[in-house]
């Protein structure tokens, strides 16, 4: 089944404890992206990647890191999480920009709580 | 998501009614538009898309209308069912330019049996 898989789905952690949310897609998509979703603010892009070893900041990149060493994986790293990073996170992927269409396939989401 | 629906405009309909969800987009240069559906506890799912060279596109029970003059997009759902209950949001984009992909805040659709 074509899908985007995120782990963990739920996580409660404490301020300052480094964590990684993994994202993997099996559709050979070039483009991958991370979003956070907060009540009243909608989906906001954190980072995106056009291809392997190519990443760029989205609208809200502060406090996050990403890497794209392989085409299928795009982990989101919180080096020192803070309570304002409590949110619902989505990974998404799509075919490259040359397709002219940006239909994203989303993962099921990762609910992160930072105490 | 569990609390995605907070702070969102809500449309409540009866099962079998037709639903119309509206979206105003911001960038007059946008030429590609997508509607997503997000059920509770799940990620957004693609419903239908439309390019700016069209003003109407139909899918199964869904129709998207585009009015570029007033930068307005609507999603019509025919014979709404309880399974249609979800948050719906539109996205606008300039084709091929991922940096311009922008999502609307969304509308919650509640369908009563």
PDB file of C-alpha atoms in Angstrom:
ATOM      1  CA  UNK A   1       0.000   0.000   0.000  1.00  0.00           C
ATOM      2  CA  UNK A   2       1.303   3.439  -0.963  1.00  0.00           C
ATOM      3  CA  UNK A   3       1.724   5.416   2.208  1.00  0.00           C
ATOM      4  CA  UNK A   4       3.649   7.822   4.385  1.00  0.00           C
ATOM      5  CA  UNK A   5       4.544   6.309   7.751  1.00  0.00           C
ATOM      6  CA  UNK A   6       5.363   8.414  10.800  1.00  0.00           C
ATOM      7  CA  UNK A   7       6.617   7.276  14.177  1.00  0.00           C
ATOM      8  CA  UNK A   8       5.878   7.689  16.975  1.00  0.00           C
ATOM      9  CA  UNK A   9       2.186   8.503  16.662  1.00  0.00           C
ATOM     10  CA  UNK A  10       2.056   9.843  20.204  1.00  0.00           C
ATOM     11  CA  UNK A  11       4.861  11.088  22.421  1.00  0.00           C
ATOM     12  CA  UNK A  12       5.053  12.890  25.729  1.00  0.00           C
ATOM     13  CA  UNK A  13       8.468  14.243  26.585  1.00  0.00           C
ATOM     14  CA  UNK A  14      10.137  16.854  28.777  1.00  0.00           C
ATOM     15  CA  UNK A  15      11.789  20.132  27.907  1.00  0.00           C
ATOM     16  CA  UNK A  16      15.284  19.727  26.517  1.00  0.00           C
ATOM     17  CA  UNK A  17      15.215  16.005  25.798  1.00  0.00           C
ATOM     18  CA  UNK A  18      16.198  15.468  22.180  1.00  0.00           C
ATOM     19  CA  UNK A  19      13.753  13.549  20.068  1.00  0.00           C
ATOM     20  CA  UNK A  20      13.334  12.423  16.480  1.00  0.00           C
ATOM     21  CA  UNK A  21      10.110  11.814  14.599  1.00  0.00           C
ATOM     22  CA  UNK A  22      10.715   9.480  11.686  1.00  0.00           C
ATOM     23  CA  UNK A  23       8.975   9.671   8.326  1.00  0.00           C
ATOM     24  CA  UNK A  24       9.184   7.154   5.526  1.00  0.00           C
ATOM     25  CA  UNK A  25       7.393   6.952   2.162  1.00  0.00           C
ATOM     26  CA  UNK A  26       7.247   4.032  -0.261  1.00  0.00           C
ATOM     27  CA  UNK A  27       6.131   5.900  -3.387  1.00  0.00           C
ATOM     28  CA  UNK A  28       9.535   6.987  -4.664  1.00  0.00           C
ATOM     29  CA  UNK A  29       8.495  10.606  -4.144  1.00  0.00           C
ATOM     30  CA  UNK A  30      11.136  13.284  -4.603  1.00  0.00           C
ATOM     31  CA  UNK A  31       9.447  15.926  -2.457  1.00  0.00           C
ATOM     32  CA  UNK A  32       8.913  15.559   1.286  1.00  0.00           C
ATOM     33  CA  UNK A  33       7.776  18.050   3.858  1.00  0.00           C
ATOM     34  CA  UNK A  34       6.966  18.498   7.536  1.00  0.00           C
ATOM     35  CA  UNK A  35       4.022  20.488   8.864  1.00  0.00           C
ATOM     36  CA  UNK A  36       2.690  21.324  12.258  1.00  0.00           C
ATOM     37  CA  UNK A  37      -0.996  21.802  12.863  1.00  0.00           C
ATOM     38  CA  UNK A  38      -2.269  23.957  15.692  1.00  0.00           C
ATOM     39  CA  UNK A  39      -5.836  25.074  16.522  1.00  0.00           C
ATOM     40  CA  UNK A  40      -6.665  28.328  14.770  1.00  0.00           C
ATOM     41  CA  UNK A  41      -3.405  28.353  12.804  1.00  0.00           C
ATOM     42  CA  UNK A  42      -3.924  25.537  10.324  1.00  0.00           C
ATOM     43  CA  UNK A  43      -1.061  23.697   8.664  1.00  0.00           C
ATOM     44  CA  UNK A  44       2.262  25.472   8.745  1.00  0.00           C
ATOM     45  CA  UNK A  45       5.312  24.199   6.943  1.00  0.00           C
ATOM     46  CA  UNK A  46       8.431  23.525   9.016  1.00  0.00           C
ATOM     47  CA  UNK A  47      10.944  22.202   6.485  1.00  0.00           C
ATOM     48  CA  UNK A  48      10.817  20.642   3.083  1.00  0.00           C
ATOM     49  CA  UNK A  49      13.102  18.652   0.806  1.00  0.00           C
ATOM     50  CA  UNK A  50      13.096  18.678  -2.970  1.00  0.00           C
ATOM     51  CA  UNK A  51      15.341  15.629  -3.188  1.00  0.00           C
ATOM     52  CA  UNK A  52      18.130  13.734  -1.426  1.00  0.00           C
ATOM     53  CA  UNK A  53      20.531  16.091   0.361  1.00  0.00           C
ATOM     54  CA  UNK A  54      18.369  19.096  -0.579  1.00  0.00           C
ATOM     55  CA  UNK A  55      16.425  20.680   2.281  1.00  0.00           C
ATOM     56  CA  UNK A  56      15.023  24.135   2.894  1.00  0.00           C
ATOM     57  CA  UNK A  57      13.222  26.084   5.579  1.00  0.00           C
ATOM     58  CA  UNK A  58       9.489  26.506   5.569  1.00  0.00           C
ATOM     59  CA  UNK A  59       7.495  29.087   7.485  1.00  0.00           C
ATOM     60  CA  UNK A  60       8.289  27.938  11.035  1.00  0.00           C
ATOM     61  CA  UNK A  61      11.710  26.225  11.081  1.00  0.00           C
ATOM     62  CA  UNK A  62      12.990  27.524  14.441  1.00  0.00           C
ATOM     63  CA  UNK A  63      13.797  24.727  16.880  1.00  0.00           C
ATOM     64  CA  UNK A  64      13.747  21.988  14.260  1.00  0.00           C
ATOM     65  CA  UNK A  65      16.249  20.177  12.075  1.00  0.00           C
ATOM     66  CA  UNK A  66      15.810  17.737   9.238  1.00  0.00           C
ATOM     67  CA  UNK A  67      17.959  15.510   7.068  1.00  0.00           C
ATOM     68  CA  UNK A  68      17.404  13.729   3.775  1.00  0.00           C
ATOM     69  CA  UNK A  69      20.121  11.124   3.341  1.00  0.00           C
ATOM     70  CA  UNK A  70      17.859   8.692   1.529  1.00  0.00           C
ATOM     71  CA  UNK A  71      14.968   9.347  -0.801  1.00  0.00           C
ATOM     72  CA  UNK A  72      12.423   7.495   1.300  1.00  0.00           C
ATOM     73  CA  UNK A  73      13.236   8.953   4.742  1.00  0.00           C
ATOM     74  CA  UNK A  74      12.867  12.480   6.112  1.00  0.00           C
ATOM     75  CA  UNK A  75      13.254  12.581   9.909  1.00  0.00           C
ATOM     76  CA  UNK A  76      12.308  15.630  11.969  1.00  0.00           C
ATOM     77  CA  UNK A  77      14.682  16.364  14.824  1.00  0.00           C
ATOM     78  CA  UNK A  78      13.947  18.470  17.885  1.00  0.00           C
ATOM     79  CA  UNK A  79      17.335  19.025  19.514  1.00  0.00           C
ATOM     80  CA  UNK A  80      15.976  20.705  22.631  1.00  0.00           C
ATOM     81  CA  UNK A  81      12.179  20.580  22.664  1.00  0.00           C
ATOM     82  CA  UNK A  82      10.212  23.330  24.379  1.00  0.00           C
ATOM     83  CA  UNK A  83       6.534  23.475  25.392  1.00  0.00           C
ATOM     84  CA  UNK A  84       5.683  25.714  22.421  1.00  0.00           C
ATOM     85  CA  UNK A  85       6.542  22.769  20.184  1.00  0.00           C
ATOM     86  CA  UNK A  86       3.613  20.832  21.571  1.00  0.00           C
ATOM     87  CA  UNK A  87       1.616  20.195  18.424  1.00  0.00           C
ATOM     88  CA  UNK A  88       0.320  17.725  15.868  1.00  0.00           C
ATOM     89  CA  UNK A  89       2.961  17.020  13.247  1.00  0.00           C
ATOM     90  CA  UNK A  90       2.429  15.739   9.727  1.00  0.00           C
ATOM     91  CA  UNK A  91       4.908  14.442   7.206  1.00  0.00           C
ATOM     92  CA  UNK A  92       3.877  14.595   3.555  1.00  0.00           C
ATOM     93  CA  UNK A  93       5.356  13.665   0.204  1.00  0.00           C
ATOM     94  CA  UNK A  94       4.679  14.087  -3.496  1.00  0.00           C
ATOM     95  CA  UNK A  95       6.258  13.650  -6.894  1.00  0.00           C
ATOM     96  CA  UNK A  96       8.717  16.312  -7.961  1.00  0.00           C
ATOM     97  CA  UNK A  97       7.935  19.829  -9.056  1.00  0.00           C
ATOM     98  CA  UNK A  98       8.237  18.844 -12.702  1.00  0.00           C
ATOM     99  CA  UNK A  99       4.875  17.126 -12.397  1.00  0.00           C
ATOM    100  CA  UNK A 100       3.299  20.553 -12.079  1.00  0.00           C
ATOM    101  CA  UNK A 101       0.976  19.275  -9.403  1.00  0.00           C
ATOM    102  CA  UNK A 102       1.473  19.385  -5.677  1.00  0.00           C
ATOM    103  CA  UNK A 103      -0.876  16.688  -4.461  1.00  0.00           C
ATOM    104  CA  UNK A 104       0.605  15.725  -1.154  1.00  0.00           C
ATOM    105  CA  UNK A 105       0.163  12.358   0.511  1.00  0.00           C
ATOM    106  CA  UNK A 106       0.108  12.853   4.266  1.00  0.00           C
ATOM    107  CA  UNK A 107       1.081  10.579   7.096  1.00  0.00           C
ATOM    108  CA  UNK A 108      -1.344   9.866   9.940  1.00  0.00           C
ATOM    109  CA  UNK A 109       0.248  12.439  12.221  1.00  0.00           C
ATOM    110  CA  UNK A 110       2.387  12.487  15.357  1.00  0.00           C
ATOM    111  CA  UNK A 111       0.949  14.080  18.485  1.00  0.00           C
ATOM    112  CA  UNK A 112       3.813  15.559  20.500  1.00  0.00           C
ATOM    113  CA  UNK A 113       3.467  16.977  23.999  1.00  0.00           C
ATOM    114  CA  UNK A 114       6.423  18.733  25.613  1.00  0.00           C
ATOM    115  CA  UNK A 115       6.111  19.237  29.372  1.00  0.00           C
TER     116      UNK A 115
ATOM    117  CA  UNK B   1      -6.398  15.596  14.639  1.00  0.00           C
ATOM    118  CA  UNK B   2      -8.250  15.472  17.922  1.00  0.00           C
ATOM    119  CA  UNK B   3      -8.599  19.218  18.391  1.00  0.00           C
ATOM    120  CA  UNK B   4      -8.098  20.430  14.858  1.00  0.00           C
ATOM    121  CA  UNK B   5     -11.748  21.471  14.744  1.00  0.00           C
ATOM    122  CA  UNK B   6     -11.395  24.069  17.493  1.00  0.00           C
ATOM    123  CA  UNK B   7     -11.680  27.660  16.298  1.00  0.00           C
ATOM    124  CA  UNK B   8     -12.934  26.581  12.875  1.00  0.00           C
ATOM    125  CA  UNK B   9     -16.102  27.719  11.141  1.00  0.00           C
ATOM    126  CA  UNK B  10     -18.605  24.896  11.223  1.00  0.00           C
ATOM    127  CA  UNK B  11     -21.225  23.795   8.720  1.00  0.00           C
ATOM    128  CA  UNK B  12     -23.933  21.529  10.103  1.00  0.00           C
ATOM    129  CA  UNK B  13     -26.155  19.636   7.668  1.00  0.00           C
ATOM    130  CA  UNK B  14     -28.601  16.764   7.660  1.00  0.00           C
ATOM    131  CA  UNK B  15     -27.783  13.496   5.967  1.00  0.00           C
ATOM    132  CA  UNK B  16     -28.859  13.648   2.347  1.00  0.00           C
ATOM    133  CA  UNK B  17     -28.490  17.426   2.050  1.00  0.00           C
ATOM    134  CA  UNK B  18     -26.042  19.024  -0.337  1.00  0.00           C
ATOM    135  CA  UNK B  19     -23.114  20.798   1.353  1.00  0.00           C
ATOM    136  CA  UNK B  20     -21.164  23.777   0.093  1.00  0.00           C
ATOM    137  CA  UNK B  21     -17.851  24.655   1.675  1.00  0.00           C
ATOM    138  CA  UNK B  22     -16.174  27.900   0.703  1.00  0.00           C
ATOM    139  CA  UNK B  23     -12.587  29.041   0.552  1.00  0.00           C
ATOM    140  CA  UNK B  24     -11.073  32.408  -0.270  1.00  0.00           C
ATOM    141  CA  UNK B  25      -7.520  32.236  -1.579  1.00  0.00           C
ATOM    142  CA  UNK B  26      -4.970  34.981  -1.360  1.00  0.00           C
ATOM    143  CA  UNK B  27      -2.494  34.819  -4.225  1.00  0.00           C
ATOM    144  CA  UNK B  28      -3.789  35.996  -7.594  1.00  0.00           C
ATOM    145  CA  UNK B  29      -0.858  34.169  -9.221  1.00  0.00           C
ATOM    146  CA  UNK B  30      -2.012  30.779  -7.880  1.00  0.00           C
ATOM    147  CA  UNK B  31      -3.000  28.461 -10.705  1.00  0.00           C
ATOM    148  CA  UNK B  32      -3.571  25.139  -9.005  1.00  0.00           C
ATOM    149  CA  UNK B  33      -5.993  24.388  -6.194  1.00  0.00           C
ATOM    150  CA  UNK B  34      -6.658  21.335  -4.089  1.00  0.00           C
ATOM    151  CA  UNK B  35      -9.290  20.305  -1.558  1.00  0.00           C
ATOM    152  CA  UNK B  36      -8.331  18.064   1.333  1.00  0.00           C
ATOM    153  CA  UNK B  37     -10.457  16.195   3.851  1.00  0.00           C
ATOM    154  CA  UNK B  38      -9.182  15.524   7.363  1.00  0.00           C
ATOM    155  CA  UNK B  39     -11.056  13.080   9.554  1.00  0.00           C
ATOM    156  CA  UNK B  40     -10.527  13.018  13.279  1.00  0.00           C
ATOM    157  CA  UNK B  41      -7.231  11.374  14.181  1.00  0.00           C
ATOM    158  CA  UNK B  42      -6.038  11.122  10.598  1.00  0.00           C
ATOM    159  CA  UNK B  43      -3.894  13.021   8.160  1.00  0.00           C
ATOM    160  CA  UNK B  44      -5.385  15.150   5.380  1.00  0.00           C
ATOM    161  CA  UNK B  45      -6.516  13.240   2.303  1.00  0.00           C
ATOM    162  CA  UNK B  46      -6.773  14.515  -1.256  1.00  0.00           C
ATOM    163  CA  UNK B  47     -10.328  14.946  -2.538  1.00  0.00           C
ATOM    164  CA  UNK B  48     -10.187  16.870  -5.804  1.00  0.00           C
ATOM    165  CA  UNK B  49      -8.084  19.447  -7.594  1.00  0.00           C
ATOM    166  CA  UNK B  50      -8.601  22.076 -10.264  1.00  0.00           C
ATOM    167  CA  UNK B  51      -6.358  24.170 -12.456  1.00  0.00           C
ATOM    168  CA  UNK B  52      -6.968  27.824 -13.149  1.00  0.00           C
ATOM    169  CA  UNK B  53      -7.854  27.188 -16.792  1.00  0.00           C
ATOM    170  CA  UNK B  54     -11.055  25.541 -15.563  1.00  0.00           C
ATOM    171  CA  UNK B  55     -13.950  26.939 -13.542  1.00  0.00           C
ATOM    172  CA  UNK B  56     -15.574  23.637 -12.613  1.00  0.00           C
ATOM    173  CA  UNK B  57     -14.495  20.082 -12.072  1.00  0.00           C
ATOM    174  CA  UNK B  58     -16.558  17.129 -10.944  1.00  0.00           C
ATOM    175  CA  UNK B  59     -15.662  13.983  -9.087  1.00  0.00           C
ATOM    176  CA  UNK B  60     -17.696  11.332  -7.398  1.00  0.00           C
ATOM    177  CA  UNK B  61     -20.323  13.273  -5.379  1.00  0.00           C
ATOM    178  CA  UNK B  62     -17.998  16.287  -5.231  1.00  0.00           C
ATOM    179  CA  UNK B  63     -17.719  19.343  -7.432  1.00  0.00           C
ATOM    180  CA  UNK B  64     -15.177  22.126  -7.162  1.00  0.00           C
ATOM    181  CA  UNK B  65     -15.965  25.581  -8.506  1.00  0.00           C
ATOM    182  CA  UNK B  66     -13.335  28.223  -9.100  1.00  0.00           C
ATOM    183  CA  UNK B  67     -14.013  31.946  -9.465  1.00  0.00           C
ATOM    184  CA  UNK B  68     -10.718  33.629 -10.241  1.00  0.00           C
ATOM    185  CA  UNK B  69     -12.292  37.071 -10.446  1.00  0.00           C
ATOM    186  CA  UNK B  70     -13.013  37.112  -6.733  1.00  0.00           C
ATOM    187  CA  UNK B  71     -10.383  34.523  -5.756  1.00  0.00           C
ATOM    188  CA  UNK B  72     -12.957  32.090  -4.432  1.00  0.00           C
ATOM    189  CA  UNK B  73     -13.105  28.331  -4.395  1.00  0.00           C
ATOM    190  CA  UNK B  74     -15.981  26.121  -3.309  1.00  0.00           C
ATOM    191  CA  UNK B  75     -16.470  22.424  -2.697  1.00  0.00           C
ATOM    192  CA  UNK B  76     -19.920  20.985  -3.190  1.00  0.00           C
ATOM    193  CA  UNK B  77     -20.753  17.599  -1.734  1.00  0.00           C
ATOM    194  CA  UNK B  78     -23.918  15.976  -3.017  1.00  0.00           C
ATOM    195  CA  UNK B  79     -26.122  13.815  -0.790  1.00  0.00           C
ATOM    196  CA  UNK B  80     -23.928  14.354   2.240  1.00  0.00           C
ATOM    197  CA  UNK B  81     -23.375  11.281   4.415  1.00  0.00           C
ATOM    198  CA  UNK B  82     -22.285  10.926   8.063  1.00  0.00           C
ATOM    199  CA  UNK B  83     -18.942   9.643   6.786  1.00  0.00           C
ATOM    200  CA  UNK B  84     -18.371  13.045   5.202  1.00  0.00           C
ATOM    201  CA  UNK B  85     -18.052  14.615   8.655  1.00  0.00           C
ATOM    202  CA  UNK B  86     -14.530  16.029   8.763  1.00  0.00           C
ATOM    203  CA  UNK B  87     -12.491  19.199   8.445  1.00  0.00           C
ATOM    204  CA  UNK B  88     -12.144  20.359   4.853  1.00  0.00           C
ATOM    205  CA  UNK B  89      -9.515  22.794   3.698  1.00  0.00           C
ATOM    206  CA  UNK B  90      -8.296  24.162   0.446  1.00  0.00           C
ATOM    207  CA  UNK B  91      -4.749  24.675  -0.730  1.00  0.00           C
ATOM    208  CA  UNK B  92      -3.472  27.048  -3.383  1.00  0.00           C
ATOM    209  CA  UNK B  93      -0.253  26.867  -5.324  1.00  0.00           C
ATOM    210  CA  UNK B  94       1.662  28.124  -8.289  1.00  0.00           C
ATOM    211  CA  UNK B  95       2.379  25.008 -10.360  1.00  0.00           C
ATOM    212  CA  UNK B  96       5.846  23.622  -9.816  1.00  0.00           C
ATOM    213  CA  UNK B  97       6.694  26.112  -7.080  1.00  0.00           C
ATOM    214  CA  UNK B  98       6.481  24.232  -3.827  1.00  0.00           C
ATOM    215  CA  UNK B  99       7.411  27.277  -1.803  1.00  0.00           C
ATOM    216  CA  UNK B 100       4.062  28.853  -2.669  1.00  0.00           C
ATOM    217  CA  UNK B 101       1.847  25.999  -1.424  1.00  0.00           C
ATOM    218  CA  UNK B 102      -0.520  27.562   1.126  1.00  0.00           C
ATOM    219  CA  UNK B 103      -3.288  25.901   3.103  1.00  0.00           C
ATOM    220  CA  UNK B 104      -6.515  27.503   4.267  1.00  0.00           C
ATOM    221  CA  UNK B 105      -7.590  27.230   7.910  1.00  0.00           C
ATOM    222  CA  UNK B 106     -10.401  24.806   7.171  1.00  0.00           C
ATOM    223  CA  UNK B 107     -14.118  24.308   7.751  1.00  0.00           C
ATOM    224  CA  UNK B 108     -15.620  21.627   9.924  1.00  0.00           C
ATOM    225  CA  UNK B 109     -18.523  19.747   8.350  1.00  0.00           C
ATOM    226  CA  UNK B 110     -20.896  17.997  10.744  1.00  0.00           C
ATOM    227  CA  UNK B 111     -23.456  15.647   9.233  1.00  0.00           C
ATOM    228  CA  UNK B 112     -26.397  14.531  11.353  1.00  0.00           C
ATOM    229  CA  UNK B 113     -28.162  11.240  10.582  1.00  0.00           C
TER     230      UNK B 113
END
